[in-house]
Amino acid sequence: RSDHPYVDELVRYGCLMGGKRLRPALLLLSAKSVGPVTPDHLTLAAAMEMIHTATLIHDDVLDEANLRRHLVTVNARWDQQASVLLGDFLFSHAFFLTCSTRSIWACQLISRAANVVCEGELRQKGSRADFALTEDQYYEILDAKTAELCACSCQLGAHFAGADGAQEQCLADYGRWLGRAFQIADDLLDVTGSAERMGKAVGKDAARGKQTYPSVAGVEGSRERARELLGEALASLEGFGSEAQPLRAIARFIVERSS
């Protein structure tokens, strides 16, 4: 919240972008699986959701998205400057909340996770239209930009509930694998889903040359000539938007090859 009306309106609207609240749920459920839920858990759960929401708001700027979860995005309703600043506001407040737990360990873990996420997004931007990207490289990017916050949430929940080292690591690994599966499913939905069901535009990743699981697995699993043709077809989509005619045919091909 903010005492300033303009800022408060932005913050309240931005918080609607969060959707499923998966990361705070993982943090609290990890805590309950090994011990009691404490006030620090609630604070950290809020901090993790703020960080995640900040990344979504910034993502919408990078992707020039106009819709998320059936809502007009912050950058579409206001502008890109407001979106960038709102994301920064949420990031900084998340770190402030984390510091209120007086745990240097938690501050270090969350700060590192946020840094890894940003690095993953930068790597993804650098890999656009790179049709030589391997599945292993794709997984590295995916683990950074999506799975890292899920792993961090599970580890925080376990640690602050008094888990031993083995339990803490086990839950962190669980969060990482869940985050990986979540992103792969989201990648598949980008080429097979509908805007009506998902509440956001589909096909934009391929149209922008962004490498996702279907395109990476489809190219890597194809024979050499098919790989070249698919790469050329995907490259031709960049800049044409999600309504480009070849998109659905390419989607069917890469899903079949990667399934």
mmCIF file of C-alpha atoms in Angstrom:
data_model
loop_
_atom_site.group_PDB
_atom_site.id
_atom_site.type_symbol
_atom_site.label_atom_id
_atom_site.label_comp_id
_atom_site.label_asym_id
_atom_site.label_seq_id
_atom_site.Cartn_x
_atom_site.Cartn_y
_atom_site.Cartn_z
ATOM 1 C CA ARG A 1 0.000 0.000 0.000
ATOM 2 C CA SER A 2 0.972 3.619 -0.425
ATOM 3 C CA ASP A 3 -0.312 6.879 0.990
ATOM 4 C CA HIS A 4 -0.069 8.389 -2.499
ATOM 5 C CA PRO A 5 -3.217 7.687 -4.571
ATOM 6 C CA TYR A 6 -1.488 7.201 -7.926
ATOM 7 C CA VAL A 7 1.080 4.791 -6.474
ATOM 8 C CA ASP A 8 -1.537 2.953 -4.424
ATOM 9 C CA GLU A 9 -3.749 2.443 -7.486
ATOM 10 C CA LEU A 10 -0.819 0.993 -9.424
ATOM 11 C CA VAL A 11 0.203 -1.320 -6.594
ATOM 12 C CA ARG A 12 -3.308 -2.615 -6.004
ATOM 13 C CA TYR A 13 -3.829 -3.233 -9.716
ATOM 14 C CA GLY A 14 -0.410 -4.828 -10.118
ATOM 15 C CA CYS A 15 -1.171 -7.305 -7.348
ATOM 16 C CA LEU A 16 -4.087 -8.622 -9.419
ATOM 17 C CA MET A 17 -1.543 -9.841 -11.995
ATOM 18 C CA GLY A 18 -0.241 -12.563 -9.657
ATOM 19 C CA GLY A 19 -2.797 -15.218 -10.528
ATOM 20 C CA LYS A 20 -2.447 -18.576 -8.807
ATOM 21 C CA ARG A 21 -0.199 -17.553 -5.860
ATOM 22 C CA LEU A 22 1.775 -20.740 -6.480
ATOM 23 C CA ARG A 23 5.045 -19.650 -4.859
ATOM 24 C CA PRO A 24 3.633 -18.555 -1.485
ATOM 25 C CA ALA A 25 1.538 -21.732 -1.463
ATOM 26 C CA LEU A 26 4.672 -23.818 -2.002
ATOM 27 C CA LEU A 27 6.443 -21.956 0.799
ATOM 28 C CA LEU A 28 3.631 -22.483 3.313
ATOM 29 C CA LEU A 29 2.971 -26.105 2.340
ATOM 30 C CA SER A 30 6.684 -26.917 2.573
ATOM 31 C CA ALA A 31 6.679 -25.459 6.069
ATOM 32 C CA LYS A 32 3.615 -27.466 7.110
ATOM 33 C CA SER A 33 5.173 -30.666 5.771
ATOM 34 C CA VAL A 34 8.035 -30.503 8.297
ATOM 35 C CA GLY A 35 6.924 -28.245 11.148
ATOM 36 C CA PRO A 36 4.845 -25.247 12.247
ATOM 37 C CA VAL A 37 3.990 -22.184 10.167
ATOM 38 C CA THR A 38 5.353 -19.027 11.810
ATOM 39 C CA PRO A 39 4.802 -15.289 11.243
ATOM 40 C CA ASP A 40 8.106 -15.228 9.347
ATOM 41 C CA HIS A 41 6.643 -17.724 6.876
ATOM 42 C CA LEU A 42 3.775 -15.357 6.093
ATOM 43 C CA THR A 43 6.175 -12.445 5.598
ATOM 44 C CA LEU A 44 8.437 -14.474 3.317
ATOM 45 C CA ALA A 45 5.474 -15.841 1.352
ATOM 46 C CA ALA A 46 4.335 -12.269 0.656
ATOM 47 C CA ALA A 47 7.870 -11.298 -0.363
ATOM 48 C CA MET A 48 8.162 -14.192 -2.821
ATOM 49 C CA GLU A 49 4.828 -13.300 -4.433
ATOM 50 C CA MET A 50 5.907 -9.667 -4.782
ATOM 51 C CA ILE A 51 9.111 -10.718 -6.533
ATOM 52 C CA HIS A 52 7.184 -13.008 -8.864
ATOM 53 C CA THR A 53 4.608 -10.300 -9.633
ATOM 54 C CA ALA A 54 7.398 -7.813 -10.342
ATOM 55 C CA THR A 55 8.916 -10.210 -12.887
ATOM 56 C CA LEU A 56 5.514 -10.623 -14.589
ATOM 57 C CA ILE A 57 5.015 -6.863 -14.848
ATOM 58 C CA HIS A 58 8.481 -6.457 -16.340
ATOM 59 C CA ASP A 59 7.857 -9.432 -18.676
ATOM 60 C CA ASP A 60 4.765 -7.702 -20.037
ATOM 61 C CA VAL A 61 6.900 -4.695 -20.932
ATOM 62 C CA LEU A 62 9.509 -6.873 -22.676
ATOM 63 C CA ASP A 63 6.831 -8.829 -24.563
ATOM 64 C CA GLU A 64 4.661 -5.767 -25.269
ATOM 65 C CA ALA A 65 1.759 -7.790 -23.874
ATOM 66 C CA ASN A 66 -1.665 -6.219 -23.546
ATOM 67 C CA LEU A 67 -3.450 -8.963 -21.607
ATOM 68 C CA ARG A 68 -2.595 -11.201 -18.649
ATOM 69 C CA ARG A 69 -5.052 -13.450 -16.818
ATOM 70 C CA HIS A 70 -7.959 -11.733 -18.620
ATOM 71 C CA LEU A 71 -6.812 -8.335 -17.319
ATOM 72 C CA VAL A 72 -5.303 -5.449 -19.247
ATOM 73 C CA THR A 73 -1.605 -5.305 -18.359
ATOM 74 C CA VAL A 74 -0.102 -2.409 -16.421
ATOM 75 C CA ASN A 75 1.859 -1.211 -19.462
ATOM 76 C CA ALA A 76 -1.307 -1.252 -21.593
ATOM 77 C CA ARG A 77 -3.473 0.501 -19.005
ATOM 78 C CA TRP A 78 -0.828 3.056 -17.990
ATOM 79 C CA ASP A 79 2.513 2.943 -19.833
ATOM 80 C CA GLN A 80 5.891 1.220 -19.882
ATOM 81 C CA GLN A 81 7.474 3.694 -17.485
ATOM 82 C CA ALA A 82 4.827 3.006 -14.851
ATOM 83 C CA SER A 83 5.322 -0.749 -15.353
ATOM 84 C CA VAL A 84 9.089 -0.641 -14.902
ATOM 85 C CA LEU A 85 8.820 1.550 -11.820
ATOM 86 C CA LEU A 86 6.037 -0.565 -10.305
ATOM 87 C CA GLY A 87 8.136 -3.704 -10.777
ATOM 88 C CA ASP A 88 11.057 -1.965 -9.066
ATOM 89 C CA PHE A 89 8.742 -0.854 -6.245
ATOM 90 C CA LEU A 90 7.613 -4.445 -5.640
ATOM 91 C CA PHE A 91 11.175 -5.806 -5.823
ATOM 92 C CA SER A 92 12.451 -3.290 -3.278
ATOM 93 C CA HIS A 93 9.523 -3.834 -0.919
ATOM 94 C CA ALA A 94 10.032 -7.595 -1.084
ATOM 95 C CA PHE A 95 13.634 -7.169 0.044
ATOM 96 C CA PHE A 96 12.496 -4.814 2.819
ATOM 97 C CA LEU A 97 10.045 -7.446 4.063
ATOM 98 C CA THR A 98 12.726 -10.123 3.956
ATOM 99 C CA CYS A 99 15.042 -7.968 6.062
ATOM 100 C CA SER A 100 12.296 -7.659 8.683
ATOM 101 C CA THR A 101 12.833 -11.358 9.513
ATOM 102 C CA ARG A 102 16.364 -10.411 10.670
ATOM 103 C CA SER A 103 17.729 -13.438 8.862
ATOM 104 C CA ILE A 104 20.852 -12.732 6.810
ATOM 105 C CA TRP A 105 20.500 -16.240 5.342
ATOM 106 C CA ALA A 106 17.008 -15.485 4.017
ATOM 107 C CA CYS A 107 18.151 -12.155 2.569
ATOM 108 C CA GLN A 108 21.035 -13.861 0.792
ATOM 109 C CA LEU A 109 18.895 -16.725 -0.532
ATOM 110 C CA ILE A 110 16.146 -14.475 -1.898
ATOM 111 C CA SER A 111 18.587 -11.916 -3.323
ATOM 112 C CA ARG A 112 20.491 -14.673 -5.100
ATOM 113 C CA ALA A 113 17.238 -16.178 -6.444
ATOM 114 C CA ALA A 114 16.126 -12.810 -7.830
ATOM 115 C CA ASN A 115 19.543 -12.360 -9.455
ATOM 116 C CA VAL A 116 19.350 -15.827 -11.038
ATOM 117 C CA VAL A 117 15.884 -15.035 -12.428
ATOM 118 C CA CYS A 118 17.139 -11.821 -14.028
ATOM 119 C CA GLU A 119 20.124 -13.654 -15.501
ATOM 120 C CA GLY A 120 17.787 -16.291 -16.917
ATOM 121 C CA GLU A 121 15.653 -13.631 -18.582
ATOM 122 C CA LEU A 122 18.759 -12.039 -20.072
ATOM 123 C CA ARG A 123 19.922 -15.422 -21.377
ATOM 124 C CA GLN A 124 16.507 -16.018 -22.923
ATOM 125 C CA LYS A 125 16.649 -12.638 -24.657
ATOM 126 C CA GLY A 126 20.121 -13.482 -25.936
ATOM 127 C CA SER A 127 18.889 -16.801 -27.349
ATOM 128 C CA ARG A 128 16.077 -15.377 -29.456
ATOM 129 C CA ALA A 129 16.101 -16.784 -32.978
ATOM 130 C CA ASP A 130 18.977 -19.079 -31.956
ATOM 131 C CA PHE A 131 17.699 -22.326 -33.459
ATOM 132 C CA ALA A 132 20.902 -24.123 -32.490
ATOM 133 C CA LEU A 133 19.897 -23.887 -28.814
ATOM 134 C CA THR A 134 20.082 -27.363 -27.240
ATOM 135 C CA GLU A 135 17.637 -28.881 -24.788
ATOM 136 C CA ASP A 136 20.287 -28.740 -22.054
ATOM 137 C CA GLN A 137 20.764 -25.014 -22.652
ATOM 138 C CA TYR A 138 16.994 -24.519 -22.693
ATOM 139 C CA TYR A 139 16.720 -26.291 -19.316
ATOM 140 C CA GLU A 140 19.408 -24.058 -17.853
ATOM 141 C CA ILE A 141 17.448 -20.969 -18.887
ATOM 142 C CA LEU A 142 14.167 -22.480 -17.688
ATOM 143 C CA ASP A 143 15.655 -23.427 -14.300
ATOM 144 C CA ALA A 144 16.856 -19.866 -13.841
ATOM 145 C CA LYS A 145 13.861 -17.844 -14.965
ATOM 146 C CA THR A 146 11.036 -20.037 -13.644
ATOM 147 C CA ALA A 147 12.156 -22.914 -11.413
ATOM 148 C CA GLU A 148 14.497 -20.849 -9.213
ATOM 149 C CA LEU A 149 11.724 -19.007 -7.356
ATOM 150 C CA CYS A 150 9.780 -22.242 -6.809
ATOM 151 C CA ALA A 151 12.880 -23.935 -5.381
ATOM 152 C CA CYS A 152 13.632 -20.912 -3.215
ATOM 153 C CA SER A 153 10.062 -20.845 -1.861
ATOM 154 C CA CYS A 154 10.173 -24.500 -0.859
ATOM 155 C CA GLN A 155 13.598 -24.118 0.748
ATOM 156 C CA LEU A 156 12.518 -21.066 2.743
ATOM 157 C CA GLY A 157 9.400 -22.826 3.993
ATOM 158 C CA ALA A 158 11.370 -25.851 5.118
ATOM 159 C CA HIS A 159 14.221 -23.898 6.714
ATOM 160 C CA PHE A 160 12.021 -21.626 8.836
ATOM 161 C CA ALA A 161 9.973 -24.620 10.004
ATOM 162 C CA GLY A 162 13.084 -26.267 11.461
ATOM 163 C CA ALA A 163 13.782 -28.847 8.739
ATOM 164 C CA ASP A 164 17.093 -30.661 8.769
ATOM 165 C CA GLY A 165 19.534 -30.277 5.890
ATOM 166 C CA ALA A 166 18.300 -33.330 3.996
ATOM 167 C CA GLN A 167 14.635 -32.288 4.231
ATOM 168 C CA GLU A 168 15.458 -28.754 3.166
ATOM 169 C CA GLN A 169 17.381 -29.931 0.095
ATOM 170 C CA CYS A 170 14.685 -32.454 -0.813
ATOM 171 C CA LEU A 171 11.975 -29.794 -0.799
ATOM 172 C CA ALA A 172 14.153 -27.348 -2.733
ATOM 173 C CA ASP A 173 14.679 -30.038 -5.391
ATOM 174 C CA TYR A 174 10.939 -30.686 -5.471
ATOM 175 C CA GLY A 175 10.253 -26.999 -6.084
ATOM 176 C CA ARG A 176 12.815 -26.887 -8.881
ATOM 177 C CA TRP A 177 11.330 -29.891 -10.696
ATOM 178 C CA LEU A 178 7.807 -28.553 -10.242
ATOM 179 C CA GLY A 179 8.861 -25.174 -11.644
ATOM 180 C CA ARG A 180 10.462 -26.877 -14.619
ATOM 181 C CA ALA A 181 7.300 -28.885 -15.349
ATOM 182 C CA PHE A 182 5.174 -25.767 -14.938
ATOM 183 C CA GLN A 183 7.198 -23.843 -17.549
ATOM 184 C CA ILE A 184 7.203 -26.720 -20.038
ATOM 185 C CA ALA A 185 3.415 -26.937 -19.752
ATOM 186 C CA ASP A 186 3.166 -23.174 -20.259
ATOM 187 C CA ASP A 187 5.387 -23.413 -23.338
ATOM 188 C CA LEU A 188 3.135 -26.100 -24.806
ATOM 189 C CA LEU A 189 0.024 -24.044 -24.098
ATOM 190 C CA ASP A 190 1.560 -21.122 -26.002
ATOM 191 C CA VAL A 191 1.236 -23.138 -29.215
ATOM 192 C CA THR A 192 -1.796 -25.314 -28.434
ATOM 193 C CA GLY A 193 -3.937 -23.161 -26.129
ATOM 194 C CA SER A 194 -6.400 -20.377 -26.819
ATOM 195 C CA ALA A 195 -6.395 -16.759 -25.697
ATOM 196 C CA GLU A 196 -9.941 -17.196 -24.343
ATOM 197 C CA ARG A 197 -8.956 -20.000 -21.963
ATOM 198 C CA MET A 198 -5.528 -18.704 -20.959
ATOM 199 C CA GLY A 199 -6.467 -15.059 -20.569
ATOM 200 C CA LYS A 200 -3.461 -13.864 -22.564
ATOM 201 C CA ALA A 201 -2.233 -13.832 -26.152
ATOM 202 C CA VAL A 202 -0.884 -17.141 -27.465
ATOM 203 C CA GLY A 203 1.754 -17.785 -30.106
ATOM 204 C CA LYS A 204 3.701 -14.630 -29.285
ATOM 205 C CA ASP A 205 6.773 -16.535 -28.087
ATOM 206 C CA ALA A 206 7.244 -18.173 -31.482
ATOM 207 C CA ALA A 207 6.405 -14.940 -33.272
ATOM 208 C CA ARG A 208 9.186 -13.161 -31.363
ATOM 209 C CA GLY A 209 11.746 -15.876 -31.947
ATOM 210 C CA LYS A 210 11.720 -16.892 -28.280
ATOM 211 C CA GLN A 211 12.984 -20.431 -27.799
ATOM 212 C CA THR A 212 10.508 -22.603 -25.879
ATOM 213 C CA TYR A 213 10.324 -26.334 -25.230
ATOM 214 C CA PRO A 214 8.310 -27.310 -28.348
ATOM 215 C CA SER A 215 10.602 -25.429 -30.726
ATOM 216 C CA VAL A 216 13.826 -26.591 -29.045
ATOM 217 C CA ALA A 217 12.759 -30.235 -28.753
ATOM 218 C CA GLY A 218 11.185 -30.192 -32.199
ATOM 219 C CA VAL A 219 14.312 -28.860 -33.864
ATOM 220 C CA GLU A 220 16.676 -31.092 -31.896
ATOM 221 C CA GLY A 221 14.538 -34.185 -32.512
ATOM 222 C CA SER A 222 14.151 -33.628 -36.251
ATOM 223 C CA ARG A 223 16.269 -34.958 -39.050
ATOM 224 C CA GLU A 224 18.821 -32.526 -40.396
ATOM 225 C CA ARG A 225 16.803 -31.191 -43.356
ATOM 226 C CA ALA A 226 13.590 -30.963 -41.328
ATOM 227 C CA ARG A 227 15.556 -29.115 -38.673
ATOM 228 C CA GLU A 228 16.743 -26.564 -41.233
ATOM 229 C CA LEU A 229 13.239 -26.087 -42.624
ATOM 230 C CA LEU A 230 11.714 -25.679 -39.180
ATOM 231 C CA GLY A 231 14.368 -23.168 -38.190
ATOM 232 C CA GLU A 232 13.723 -21.154 -41.347
ATOM 233 C CA ALA A 233 9.954 -21.250 -40.798
ATOM 234 C CA LEU A 234 10.238 -20.159 -37.175
ATOM 235 C CA ALA A 235 12.684 -17.399 -38.105
ATOM 236 C CA SER A 236 10.227 -16.097 -40.695
ATOM 237 C CA LEU A 237 7.614 -15.591 -37.979
ATOM 238 C CA GLU A 238 9.619 -13.049 -35.990
ATOM 239 C CA GLY A 239 7.989 -9.664 -36.232
ATOM 240 C CA PHE A 240 4.749 -10.909 -37.796
ATOM 241 C CA GLY A 241 2.786 -11.386 -34.575
ATOM 242 C CA SER A 242 0.724 -14.312 -33.377
ATOM 243 C CA GLU A 243 -1.677 -14.241 -36.325
ATOM 244 C CA ALA A 244 0.934 -15.303 -38.892
ATOM 245 C CA GLN A 245 -0.525 -18.028 -41.114
ATOM 246 C CA PRO A 246 2.230 -20.653 -40.693
ATOM 247 C CA LEU A 247 2.064 -20.582 -36.903
ATOM 248 C CA ARG A 248 -0.500 -23.318 -36.329
ATOM 249 C CA ALA A 249 1.113 -25.673 -38.842
ATOM 250 C CA ILE A 250 4.484 -25.157 -37.198
ATOM 251 C CA ALA A 251 2.914 -25.634 -33.772
ATOM 252 C CA ARG A 252 1.471 -28.988 -34.780
ATOM 253 C CA PHE A 253 4.802 -30.083 -36.222
ATOM 254 C CA ILE A 254 6.931 -29.175 -33.203
ATOM 255 C CA VAL A 255 4.436 -30.594 -30.696
ATOM 256 C CA GLU A 256 4.366 -33.889 -32.597
ATOM 257 C CA ARG A 257 8.155 -34.009 -32.776
ATOM 258 C CA SER A 258 8.632 -33.154 -29.101
ATOM 259 C CA SER A 259 5.895 -35.369 -27.633
#
